[in-house]
CSV table of C-alpha atoms and ligand atoms in Angstrom, one decimal:
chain,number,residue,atom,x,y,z
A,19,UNK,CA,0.0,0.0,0.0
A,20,UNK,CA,1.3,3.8,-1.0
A,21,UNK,CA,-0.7,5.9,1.5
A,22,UNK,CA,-0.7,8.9,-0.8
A,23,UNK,CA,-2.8,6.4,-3.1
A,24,UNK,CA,-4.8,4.9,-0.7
A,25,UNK,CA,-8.9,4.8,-1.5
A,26,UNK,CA,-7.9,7.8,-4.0
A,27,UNK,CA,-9.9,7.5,-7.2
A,28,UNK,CA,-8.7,7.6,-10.3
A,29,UNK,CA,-10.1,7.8,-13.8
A,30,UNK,CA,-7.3,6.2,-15.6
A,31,UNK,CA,-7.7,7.2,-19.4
A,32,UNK,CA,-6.8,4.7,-21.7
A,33,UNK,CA,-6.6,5.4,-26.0
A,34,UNK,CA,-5.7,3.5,-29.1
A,35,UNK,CA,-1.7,3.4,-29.4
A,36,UNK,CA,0.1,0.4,-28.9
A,37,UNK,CA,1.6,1.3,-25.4
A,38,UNK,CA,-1.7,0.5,-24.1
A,39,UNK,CA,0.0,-2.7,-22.7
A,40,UNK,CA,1.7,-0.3,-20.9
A,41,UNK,CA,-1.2,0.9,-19.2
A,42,UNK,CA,-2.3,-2.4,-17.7
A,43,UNK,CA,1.0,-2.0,-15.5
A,44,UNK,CA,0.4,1.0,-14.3
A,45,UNK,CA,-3.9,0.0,-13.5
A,46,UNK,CA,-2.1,-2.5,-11.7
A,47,UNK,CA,0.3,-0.7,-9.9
A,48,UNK,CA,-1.9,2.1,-9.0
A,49,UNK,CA,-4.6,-0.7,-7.8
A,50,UNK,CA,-1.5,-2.8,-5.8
A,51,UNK,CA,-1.1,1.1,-3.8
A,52,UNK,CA,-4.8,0.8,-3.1
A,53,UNK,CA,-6.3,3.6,-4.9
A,54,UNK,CA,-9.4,2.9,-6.9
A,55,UNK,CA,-9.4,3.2,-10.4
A,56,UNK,CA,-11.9,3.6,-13.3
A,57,UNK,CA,-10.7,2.7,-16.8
A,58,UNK,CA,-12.1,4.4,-19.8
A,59,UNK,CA,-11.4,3.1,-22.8
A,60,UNK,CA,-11.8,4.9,-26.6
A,61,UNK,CA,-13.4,2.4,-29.1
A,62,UNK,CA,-9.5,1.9,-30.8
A,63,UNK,CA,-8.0,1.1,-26.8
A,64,UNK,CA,-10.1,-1.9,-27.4
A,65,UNK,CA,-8.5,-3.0,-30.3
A,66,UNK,CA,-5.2,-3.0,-28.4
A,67,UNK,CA,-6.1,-4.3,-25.3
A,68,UNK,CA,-9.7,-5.5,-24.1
A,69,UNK,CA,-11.7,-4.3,-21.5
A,70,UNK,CA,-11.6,-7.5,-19.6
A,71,UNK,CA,-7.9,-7.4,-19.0
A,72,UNK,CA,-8.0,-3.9,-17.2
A,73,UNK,CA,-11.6,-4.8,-15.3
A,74,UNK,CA,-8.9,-8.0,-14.7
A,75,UNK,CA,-7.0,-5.9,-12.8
A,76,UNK,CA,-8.3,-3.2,-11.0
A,77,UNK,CA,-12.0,-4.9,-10.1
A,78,UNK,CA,-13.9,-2.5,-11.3
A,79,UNK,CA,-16.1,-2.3,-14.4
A,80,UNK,CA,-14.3,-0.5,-17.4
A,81,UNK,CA,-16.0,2.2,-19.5
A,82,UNK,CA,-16.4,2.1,-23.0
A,83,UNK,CA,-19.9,3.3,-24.3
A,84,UNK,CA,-21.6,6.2,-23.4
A,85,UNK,CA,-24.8,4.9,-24.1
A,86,UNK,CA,-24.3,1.0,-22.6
A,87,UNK,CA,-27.3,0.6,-19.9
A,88,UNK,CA,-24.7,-1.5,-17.8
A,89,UNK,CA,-22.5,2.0,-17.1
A,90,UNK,CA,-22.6,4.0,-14.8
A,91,UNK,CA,-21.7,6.9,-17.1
A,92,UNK,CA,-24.9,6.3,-19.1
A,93,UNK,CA,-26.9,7.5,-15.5
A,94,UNK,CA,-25.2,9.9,-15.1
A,95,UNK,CA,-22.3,11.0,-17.2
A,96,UNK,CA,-20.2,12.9,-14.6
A,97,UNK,CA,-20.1,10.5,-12.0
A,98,UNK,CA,-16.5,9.6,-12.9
A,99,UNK,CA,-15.6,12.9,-13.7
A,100,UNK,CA,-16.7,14.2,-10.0
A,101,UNK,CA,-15.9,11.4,-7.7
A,102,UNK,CA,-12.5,11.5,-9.3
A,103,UNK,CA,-9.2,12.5,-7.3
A,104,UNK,CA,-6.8,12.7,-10.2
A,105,UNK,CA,-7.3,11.8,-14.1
A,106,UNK,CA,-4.6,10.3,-16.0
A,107,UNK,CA,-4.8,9.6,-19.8
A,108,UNK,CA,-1.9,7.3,-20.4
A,109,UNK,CA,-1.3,5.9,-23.4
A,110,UNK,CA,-2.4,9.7,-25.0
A,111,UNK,CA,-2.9,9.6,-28.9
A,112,UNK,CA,-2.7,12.5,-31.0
A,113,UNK,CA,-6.0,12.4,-32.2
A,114,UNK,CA,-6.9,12.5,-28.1
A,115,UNK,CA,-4.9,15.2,-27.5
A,116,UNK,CA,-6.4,17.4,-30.2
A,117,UNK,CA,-9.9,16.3,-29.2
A,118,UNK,CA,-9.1,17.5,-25.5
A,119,UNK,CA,-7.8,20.7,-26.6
A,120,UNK,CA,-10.6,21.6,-28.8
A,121,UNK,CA,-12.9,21.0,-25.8
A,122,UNK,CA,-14.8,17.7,-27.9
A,123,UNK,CA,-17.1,15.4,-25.5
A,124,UNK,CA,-18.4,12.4,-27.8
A,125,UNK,CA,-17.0,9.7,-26.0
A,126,UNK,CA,-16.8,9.0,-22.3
A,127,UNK,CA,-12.9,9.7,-21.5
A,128,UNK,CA,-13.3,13.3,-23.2
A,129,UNK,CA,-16.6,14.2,-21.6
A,130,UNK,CA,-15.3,12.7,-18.3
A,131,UNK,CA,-12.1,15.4,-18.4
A,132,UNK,CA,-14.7,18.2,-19.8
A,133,UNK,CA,-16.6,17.7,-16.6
A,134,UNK,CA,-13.6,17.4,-14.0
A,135,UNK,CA,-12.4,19.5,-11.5
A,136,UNK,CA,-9.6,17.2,-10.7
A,137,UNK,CA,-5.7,17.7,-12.2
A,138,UNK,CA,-5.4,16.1,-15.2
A,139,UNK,CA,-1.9,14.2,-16.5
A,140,UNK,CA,-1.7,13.1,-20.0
A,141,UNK,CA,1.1,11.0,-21.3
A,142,UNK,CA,1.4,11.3,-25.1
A,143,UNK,CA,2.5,8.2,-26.9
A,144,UNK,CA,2.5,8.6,-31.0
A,145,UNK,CA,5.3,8.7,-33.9
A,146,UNK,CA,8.0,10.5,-33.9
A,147,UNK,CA,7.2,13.0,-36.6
A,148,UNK,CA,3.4,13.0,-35.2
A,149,UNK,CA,4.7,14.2,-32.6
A,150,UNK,CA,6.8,17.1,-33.4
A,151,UNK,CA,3.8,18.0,-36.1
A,152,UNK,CA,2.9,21.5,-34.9
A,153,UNK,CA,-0.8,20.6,-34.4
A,154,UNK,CA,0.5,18.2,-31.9
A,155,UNK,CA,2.8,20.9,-30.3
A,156,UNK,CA,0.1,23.4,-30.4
A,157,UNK,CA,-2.5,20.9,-28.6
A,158,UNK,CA,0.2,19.6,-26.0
A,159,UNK,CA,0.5,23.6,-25.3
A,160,UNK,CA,-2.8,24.5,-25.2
A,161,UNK,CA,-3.3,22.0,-22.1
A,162,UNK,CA,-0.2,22.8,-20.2
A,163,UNK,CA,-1.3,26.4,-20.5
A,164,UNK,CA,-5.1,25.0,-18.8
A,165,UNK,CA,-2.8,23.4,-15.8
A,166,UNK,CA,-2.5,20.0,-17.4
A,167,UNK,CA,0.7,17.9,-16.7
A,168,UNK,CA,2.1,16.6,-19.3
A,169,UNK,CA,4.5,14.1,-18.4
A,170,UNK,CA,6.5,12.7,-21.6
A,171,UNK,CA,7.0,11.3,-24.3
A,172,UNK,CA,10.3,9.2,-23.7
A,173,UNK,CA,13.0,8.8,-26.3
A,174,UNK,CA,14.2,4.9,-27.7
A,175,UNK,CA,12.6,2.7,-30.0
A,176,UNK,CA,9.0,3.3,-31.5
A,177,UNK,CA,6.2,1.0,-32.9
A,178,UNK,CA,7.5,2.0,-36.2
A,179,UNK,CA,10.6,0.3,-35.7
A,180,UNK,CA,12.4,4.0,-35.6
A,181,UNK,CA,13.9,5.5,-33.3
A,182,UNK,CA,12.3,9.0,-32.0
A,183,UNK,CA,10.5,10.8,-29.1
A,184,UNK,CA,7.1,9.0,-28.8
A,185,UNK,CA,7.6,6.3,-26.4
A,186,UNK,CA,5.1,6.1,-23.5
A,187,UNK,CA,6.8,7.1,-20.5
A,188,UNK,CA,7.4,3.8,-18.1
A,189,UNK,CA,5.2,3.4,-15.1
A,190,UNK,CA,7.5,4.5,-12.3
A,191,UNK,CA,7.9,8.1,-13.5
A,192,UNK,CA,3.9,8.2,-14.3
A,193,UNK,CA,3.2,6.9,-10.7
A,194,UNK,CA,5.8,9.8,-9.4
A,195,UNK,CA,4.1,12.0,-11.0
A,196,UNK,CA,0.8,11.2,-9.7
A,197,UNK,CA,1.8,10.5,-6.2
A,198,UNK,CA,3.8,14.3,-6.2
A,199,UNK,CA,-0.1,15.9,-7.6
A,200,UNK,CA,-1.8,13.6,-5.2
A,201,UNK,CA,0.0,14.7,-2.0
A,202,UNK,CA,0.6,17.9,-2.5
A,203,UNK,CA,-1.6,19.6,0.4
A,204,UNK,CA,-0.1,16.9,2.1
A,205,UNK,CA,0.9,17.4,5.8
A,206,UNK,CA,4.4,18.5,4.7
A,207,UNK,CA,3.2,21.0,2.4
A,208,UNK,CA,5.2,24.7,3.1
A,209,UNK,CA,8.2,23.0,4.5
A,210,UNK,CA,11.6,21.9,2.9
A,211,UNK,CA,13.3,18.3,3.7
A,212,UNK,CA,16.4,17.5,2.6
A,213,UNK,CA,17.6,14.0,2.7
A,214,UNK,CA,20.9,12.5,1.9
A,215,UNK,CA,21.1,9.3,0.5
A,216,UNK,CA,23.7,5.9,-1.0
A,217,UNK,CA,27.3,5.1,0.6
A,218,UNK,CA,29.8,8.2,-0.6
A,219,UNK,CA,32.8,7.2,-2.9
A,220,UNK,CA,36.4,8.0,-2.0
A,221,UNK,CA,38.8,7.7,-4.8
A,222,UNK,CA,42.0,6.2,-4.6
A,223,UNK,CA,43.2,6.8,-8.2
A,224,UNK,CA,41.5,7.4,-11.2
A,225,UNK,CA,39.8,3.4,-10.7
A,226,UNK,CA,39.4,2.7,-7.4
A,227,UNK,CA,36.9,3.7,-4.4
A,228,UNK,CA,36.9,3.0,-1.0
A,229,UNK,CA,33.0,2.9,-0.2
A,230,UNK,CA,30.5,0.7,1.6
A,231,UNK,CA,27.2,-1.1,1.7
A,232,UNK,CA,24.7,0.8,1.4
A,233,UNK,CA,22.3,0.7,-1.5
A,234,UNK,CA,20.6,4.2,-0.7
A,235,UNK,CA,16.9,2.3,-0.6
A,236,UNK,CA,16.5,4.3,2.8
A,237,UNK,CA,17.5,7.7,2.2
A,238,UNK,CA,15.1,7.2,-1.5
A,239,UNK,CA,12.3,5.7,0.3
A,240,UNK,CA,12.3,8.8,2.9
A,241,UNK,CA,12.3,11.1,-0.4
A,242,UNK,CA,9.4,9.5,-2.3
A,243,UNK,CA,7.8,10.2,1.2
A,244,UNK,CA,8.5,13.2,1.9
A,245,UNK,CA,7.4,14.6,-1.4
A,246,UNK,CA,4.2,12.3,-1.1
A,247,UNK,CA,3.4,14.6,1.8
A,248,UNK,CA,3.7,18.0,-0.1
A,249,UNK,CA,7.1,18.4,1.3
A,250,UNK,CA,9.7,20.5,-1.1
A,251,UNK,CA,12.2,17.5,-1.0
A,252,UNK,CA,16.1,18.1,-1.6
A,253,UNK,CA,17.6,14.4,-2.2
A,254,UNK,CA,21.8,15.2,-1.8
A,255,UNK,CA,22.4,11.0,-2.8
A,256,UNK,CA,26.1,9.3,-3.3
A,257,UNK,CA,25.8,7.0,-6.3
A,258,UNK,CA,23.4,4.5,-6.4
A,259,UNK,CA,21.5,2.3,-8.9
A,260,UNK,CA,18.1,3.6,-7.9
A,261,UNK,CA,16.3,5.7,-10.7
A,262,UNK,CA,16.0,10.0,-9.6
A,263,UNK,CA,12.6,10.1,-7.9
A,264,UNK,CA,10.1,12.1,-10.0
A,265,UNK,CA,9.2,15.6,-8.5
A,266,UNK,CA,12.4,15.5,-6.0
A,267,UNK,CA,15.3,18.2,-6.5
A,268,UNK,CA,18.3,15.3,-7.2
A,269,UNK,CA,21.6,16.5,-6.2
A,270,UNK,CA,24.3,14.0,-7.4
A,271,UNK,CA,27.2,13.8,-5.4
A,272,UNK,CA,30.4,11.2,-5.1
A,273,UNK,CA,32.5,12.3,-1.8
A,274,UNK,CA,31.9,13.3,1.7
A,275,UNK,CA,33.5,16.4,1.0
A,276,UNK,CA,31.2,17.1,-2.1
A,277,UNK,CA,28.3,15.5,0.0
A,278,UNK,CA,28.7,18.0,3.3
A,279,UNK,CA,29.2,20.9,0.4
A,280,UNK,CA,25.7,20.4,-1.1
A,281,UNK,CA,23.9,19.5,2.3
A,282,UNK,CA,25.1,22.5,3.3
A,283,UNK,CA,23.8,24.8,0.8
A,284,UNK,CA,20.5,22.8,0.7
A,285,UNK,CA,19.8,23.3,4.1
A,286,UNK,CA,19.9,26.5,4.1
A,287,UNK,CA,16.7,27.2,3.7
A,288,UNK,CA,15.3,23.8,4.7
A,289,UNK,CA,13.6,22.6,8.1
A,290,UNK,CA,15.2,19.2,8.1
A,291,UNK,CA,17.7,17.3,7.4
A,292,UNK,CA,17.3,13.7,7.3
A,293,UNK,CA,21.5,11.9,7.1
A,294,UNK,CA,20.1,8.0,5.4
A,295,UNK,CA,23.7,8.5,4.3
A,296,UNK,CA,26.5,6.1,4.8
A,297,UNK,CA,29.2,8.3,5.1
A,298,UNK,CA,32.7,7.3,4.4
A,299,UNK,CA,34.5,8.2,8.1
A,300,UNK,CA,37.8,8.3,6.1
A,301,UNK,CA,39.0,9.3,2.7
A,302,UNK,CA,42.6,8.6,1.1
A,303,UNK,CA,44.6,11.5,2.0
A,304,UNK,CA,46.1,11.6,-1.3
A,305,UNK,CA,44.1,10.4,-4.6
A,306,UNK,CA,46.7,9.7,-6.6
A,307,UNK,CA,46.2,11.3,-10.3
A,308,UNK,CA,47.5,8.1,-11.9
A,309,UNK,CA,46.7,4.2,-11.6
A,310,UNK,CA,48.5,3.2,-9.1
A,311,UNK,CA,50.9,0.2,-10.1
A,312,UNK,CA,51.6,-3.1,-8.1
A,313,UNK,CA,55.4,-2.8,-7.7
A,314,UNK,CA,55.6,-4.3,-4.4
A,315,UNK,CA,54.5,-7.0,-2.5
A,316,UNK,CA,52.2,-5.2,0.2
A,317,UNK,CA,50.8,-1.5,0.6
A,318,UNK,CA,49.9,0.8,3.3
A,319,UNK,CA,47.1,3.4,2.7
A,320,UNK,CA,47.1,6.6,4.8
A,321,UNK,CA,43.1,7.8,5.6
A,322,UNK,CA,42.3,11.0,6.9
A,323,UNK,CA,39.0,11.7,8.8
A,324,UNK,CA,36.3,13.4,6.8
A,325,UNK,CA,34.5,16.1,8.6
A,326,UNK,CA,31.0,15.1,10.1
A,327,UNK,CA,28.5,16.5,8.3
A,328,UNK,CA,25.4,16.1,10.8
A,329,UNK,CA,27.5,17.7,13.6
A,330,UNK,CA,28.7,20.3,11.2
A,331,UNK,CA,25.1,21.3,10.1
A,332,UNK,CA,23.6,23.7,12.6
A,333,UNK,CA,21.0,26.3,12.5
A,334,UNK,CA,17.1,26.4,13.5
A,335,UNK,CA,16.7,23.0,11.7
A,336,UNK,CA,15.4,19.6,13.1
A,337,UNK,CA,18.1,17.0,12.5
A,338,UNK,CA,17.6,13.5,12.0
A,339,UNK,CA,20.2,11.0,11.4
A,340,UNK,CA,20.5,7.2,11.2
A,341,UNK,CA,22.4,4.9,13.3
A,342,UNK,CA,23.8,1.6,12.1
A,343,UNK,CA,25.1,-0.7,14.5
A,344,UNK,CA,26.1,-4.7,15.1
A,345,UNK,CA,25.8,-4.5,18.8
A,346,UNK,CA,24.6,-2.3,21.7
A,347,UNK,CA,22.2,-0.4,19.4
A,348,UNK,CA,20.5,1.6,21.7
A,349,UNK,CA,23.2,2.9,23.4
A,350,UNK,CA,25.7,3.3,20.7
A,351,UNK,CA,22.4,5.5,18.8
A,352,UNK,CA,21.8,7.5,21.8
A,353,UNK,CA,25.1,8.5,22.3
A,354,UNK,CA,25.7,9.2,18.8
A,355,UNK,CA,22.5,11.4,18.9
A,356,UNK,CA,24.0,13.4,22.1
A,357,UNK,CA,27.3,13.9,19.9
A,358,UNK,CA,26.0,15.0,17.2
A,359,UNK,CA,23.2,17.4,18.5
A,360,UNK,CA,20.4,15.3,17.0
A,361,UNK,CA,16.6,15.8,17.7
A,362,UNK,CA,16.0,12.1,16.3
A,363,UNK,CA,17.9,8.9,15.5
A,364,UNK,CA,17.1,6.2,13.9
A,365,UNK,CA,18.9,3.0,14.9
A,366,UNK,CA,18.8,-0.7,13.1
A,367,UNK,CA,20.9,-3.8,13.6
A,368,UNK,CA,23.0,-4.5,10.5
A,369,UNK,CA,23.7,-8.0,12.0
A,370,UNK,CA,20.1,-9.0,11.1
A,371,UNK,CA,19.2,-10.1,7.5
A,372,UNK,CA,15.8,-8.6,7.4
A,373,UNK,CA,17.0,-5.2,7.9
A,374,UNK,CA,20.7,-5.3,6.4
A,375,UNK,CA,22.1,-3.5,3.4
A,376,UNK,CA,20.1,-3.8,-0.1
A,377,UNK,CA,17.1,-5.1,1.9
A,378,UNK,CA,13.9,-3.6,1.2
A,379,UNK,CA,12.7,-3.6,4.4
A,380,UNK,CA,13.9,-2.5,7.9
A,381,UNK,CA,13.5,-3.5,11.7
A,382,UNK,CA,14.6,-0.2,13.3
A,383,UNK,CA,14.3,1.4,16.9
A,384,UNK,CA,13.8,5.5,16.7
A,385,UNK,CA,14.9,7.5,19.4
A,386,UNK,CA,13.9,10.9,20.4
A,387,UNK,CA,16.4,13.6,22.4
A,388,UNK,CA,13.6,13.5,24.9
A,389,UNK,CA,14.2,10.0,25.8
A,390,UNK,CA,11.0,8.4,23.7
A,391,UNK,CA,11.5,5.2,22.6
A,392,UNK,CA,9.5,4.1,19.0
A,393,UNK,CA,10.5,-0.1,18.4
A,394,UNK,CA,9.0,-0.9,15.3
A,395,UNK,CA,8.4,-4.3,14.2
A,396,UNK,CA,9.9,-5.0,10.8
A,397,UNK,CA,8.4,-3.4,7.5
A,398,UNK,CA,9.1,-2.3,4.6
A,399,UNK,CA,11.0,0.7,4.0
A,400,UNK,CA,8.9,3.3,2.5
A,401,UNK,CA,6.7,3.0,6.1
A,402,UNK,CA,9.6,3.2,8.0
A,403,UNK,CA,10.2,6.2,5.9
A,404,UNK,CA,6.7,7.6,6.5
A,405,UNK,CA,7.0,6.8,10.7
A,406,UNK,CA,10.4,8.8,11.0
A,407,UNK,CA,8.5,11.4,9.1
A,408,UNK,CA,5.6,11.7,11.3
A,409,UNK,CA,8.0,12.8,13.7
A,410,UNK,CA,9.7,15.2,12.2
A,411,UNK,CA,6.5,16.8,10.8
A,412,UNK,CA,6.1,16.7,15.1
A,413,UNK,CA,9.5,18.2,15.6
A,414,UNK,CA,9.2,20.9,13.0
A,415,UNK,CA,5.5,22.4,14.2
A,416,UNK,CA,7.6,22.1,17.7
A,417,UNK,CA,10.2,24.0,16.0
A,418,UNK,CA,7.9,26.4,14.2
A,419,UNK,CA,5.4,26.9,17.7
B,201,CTP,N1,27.3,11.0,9.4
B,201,CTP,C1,27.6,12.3,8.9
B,201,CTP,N2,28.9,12.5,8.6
B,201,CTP,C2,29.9,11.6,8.7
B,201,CTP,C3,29.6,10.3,9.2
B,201,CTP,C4,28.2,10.1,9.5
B,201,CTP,O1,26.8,13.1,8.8
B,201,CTP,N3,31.1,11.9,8.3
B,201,CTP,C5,25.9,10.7,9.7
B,201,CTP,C6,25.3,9.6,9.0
B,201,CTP,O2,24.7,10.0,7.8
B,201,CTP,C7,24.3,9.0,10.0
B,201,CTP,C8,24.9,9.4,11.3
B,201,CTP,O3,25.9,10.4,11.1
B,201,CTP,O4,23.1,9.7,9.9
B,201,CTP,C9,25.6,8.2,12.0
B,201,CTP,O5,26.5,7.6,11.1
B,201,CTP,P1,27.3,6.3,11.5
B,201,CTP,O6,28.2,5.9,10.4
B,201,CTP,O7,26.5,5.3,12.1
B,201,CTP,O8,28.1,7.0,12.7
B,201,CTP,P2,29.6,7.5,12.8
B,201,CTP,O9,29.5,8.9,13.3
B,201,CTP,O10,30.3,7.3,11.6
B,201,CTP,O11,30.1,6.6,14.0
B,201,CTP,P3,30.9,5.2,13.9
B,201,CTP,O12,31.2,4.9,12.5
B,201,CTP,O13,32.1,5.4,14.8
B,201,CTP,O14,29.8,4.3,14.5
């Protein structure tokens, strides 16, 4: 479940391209966060994909006539278009788009978005050169200028065997997208969060790193949250393999140094600071321009301390930072909170393999300056991500009053 999604409605528009197959992912993924969604197809969608596959997945009946006794569009024609949270129409045709800009209502997805009140996203999907046809261009304008999002089209190989911008955009960045519109009068809204992210990288030579563990599915999980709940969210993230999260200000760092640099200057005007980074406690001293050779039998490697870039961040900001630990975890995390003048920490025990690095889920204790104790049973880490949020939500109305 995706809170932000949860018993939201949406109208899930669906017309005749042949990325509709594409749209039976993203039916199912919005239906797997628990929002409830409506499928209207156009006559041609049906040709792609049937009706029976998307009613398949999201358990409700699909709309296709606007005159089929069965529908509950044929009542009453609007009911979609009111009860609905968000509308998306993804795969979006050109023929669709031009229809919607012109203001046309003769079938049920283009009377439903005449009649909403609701933001609209439409992904286009078409040809390359339909695409950059000026009608096209002109329509897709037309709408952003109304408030429409328009999220796409992709880049990469087309139905037409080409290659051209046209390609449906791929259901993560449409389910960013509507998770950023869906929460954002969330209970974040009007404040800034920045969160860092991934193990840093300390080069040795022009090859080599010293890093660790960490897979950054944390400090992205707290980010996707955050901006789920209206936040302005500043992610400062050491490489990782994890795709930028849509509608989150992606700062890409490699170092410590680079990473305290950028946390710095984000935080300036932020009210948190949430450290999900593993940050390297020591860098080579010298990165050696050139490869370095294997001209002897063993090597010593002189490390020098990086600075600390939770204790170094100070101002009127609520800081959160994450403790790892094999052993004496609440103890290590509450001393390491003192140290480092933290209003939260979050401790978990990398010793156990439910809640070790690269595991989606974590078992993790939070701790509070005041002495409050949270010991969460293990779950996955986009909850954990929206718990440690509650509290600094908390924390920054404490801040604020
Ligand atoms: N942290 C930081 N700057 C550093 C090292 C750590 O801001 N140079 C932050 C981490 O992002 C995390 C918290 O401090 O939120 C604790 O990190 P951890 O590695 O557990 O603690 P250390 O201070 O490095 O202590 P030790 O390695 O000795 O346990």
């Amino acid at each position: 479940m995706i809170p932000v999604l949860d018993k939201k409605h949406i109208v899930l528009g669906v017309t005749g391209s042949i990325a509709c197959y594409k749209a039976l992912d993203l039916a199912s993924k919005l239906t797997q966060g628990g929002a409830l969604v409506d499928v209207v197809m156009t006559q041609s969608a049906t040709r792609f994909v049937t009706p029976l596959a998307f009613g398949g997945i999201t358990h409700q009946p699909v709309v296709i006539d606007l005159f089929d006794p069965q529908s509950e569009l044929s009542v009453e024609h609007v009911a979609l278009a009111e009860r609905a949270d968000l509308l998306v129409v993804a795969p979006a045709t050109a023929n669709s788009i031009a229809k919607m800009a012109l203001g046309l209502a003769d079938d049920p997805l283009t009377t439903t978005l005449l009649a909403t009140m609701a933001p609209v996203i439409v992904a286009p999907a078409m040809d390359g050169h339909m695409y950059e046809n000026a009608a096209v261009q002109e329509n897709l304008k037309k709408l952003r200028d109304r408030g429409v999002t328009i999220v796409g089209p992709d880049e990469g190989y087309l139905a037409s065997g080409k290659m051209g911008k046209g390609r449906l955009v791929e259901t993560p960045e449409l389910m960013g997208h509507i998770r950023a519109i869906l929460g954002k009068d969330g209970d974040l809204a009007g404040s800034t969060i920045v969160v860092s992210a991934g193990g840093t990288q300390e080069p040795l030579d022009p090859a080599r790193i010293i890093t660790n563990q960490s897979s950054g599915k944390m400090g992205y999980a707290l980010a996707e949250a955050a901006r789920d709940r209206g936040a302005r969210t500043v992610l400062v993230t050491a490489p990782t393999s994890l795709p930028d999260p849509v509608a989150v200000e992606v700062v890409r760092v490699q170092t410590a140094l680079e990473m305290r640099d950028q946390v710095f200057k984000a935080t300036a005007n932020a009210q948190a600071l949430v450290m999900a980074a593993a940050v390297a406690d020591y860098r080579p001293r010298l990165a050696s321009p050139q490869k370095l050779k294997k001209d002897s039998d063993s090597m010593t490697l002189e490390l020098t301390r990086n600075p600390d870039i939770l204790t170094e961040t100070t101002g009127p900001i609520v800081k959160v930072g994450f403790a790892a630990e094999s052993q004496d975890l609440a103890q290590n995390a509450r001393e390491k909170m003192a140290r480092k003048g933290l209003d939260l920490i979050v401790a978990n025990d990398i010793t156990d393999p439910e809640s070790g690095f690269g595991s989606d889920s974590n078992k993790v204790l939070i701790l509070g300056k005041n002495g409050q104790v949270e010991d969460l049973p293990l779950m996955p880490k986009e909850a954990v991500a929206h718990r440690v949020l509650d509290r600094v939500r908390d924390l920054m109305a404490a801040e604020k009053g």
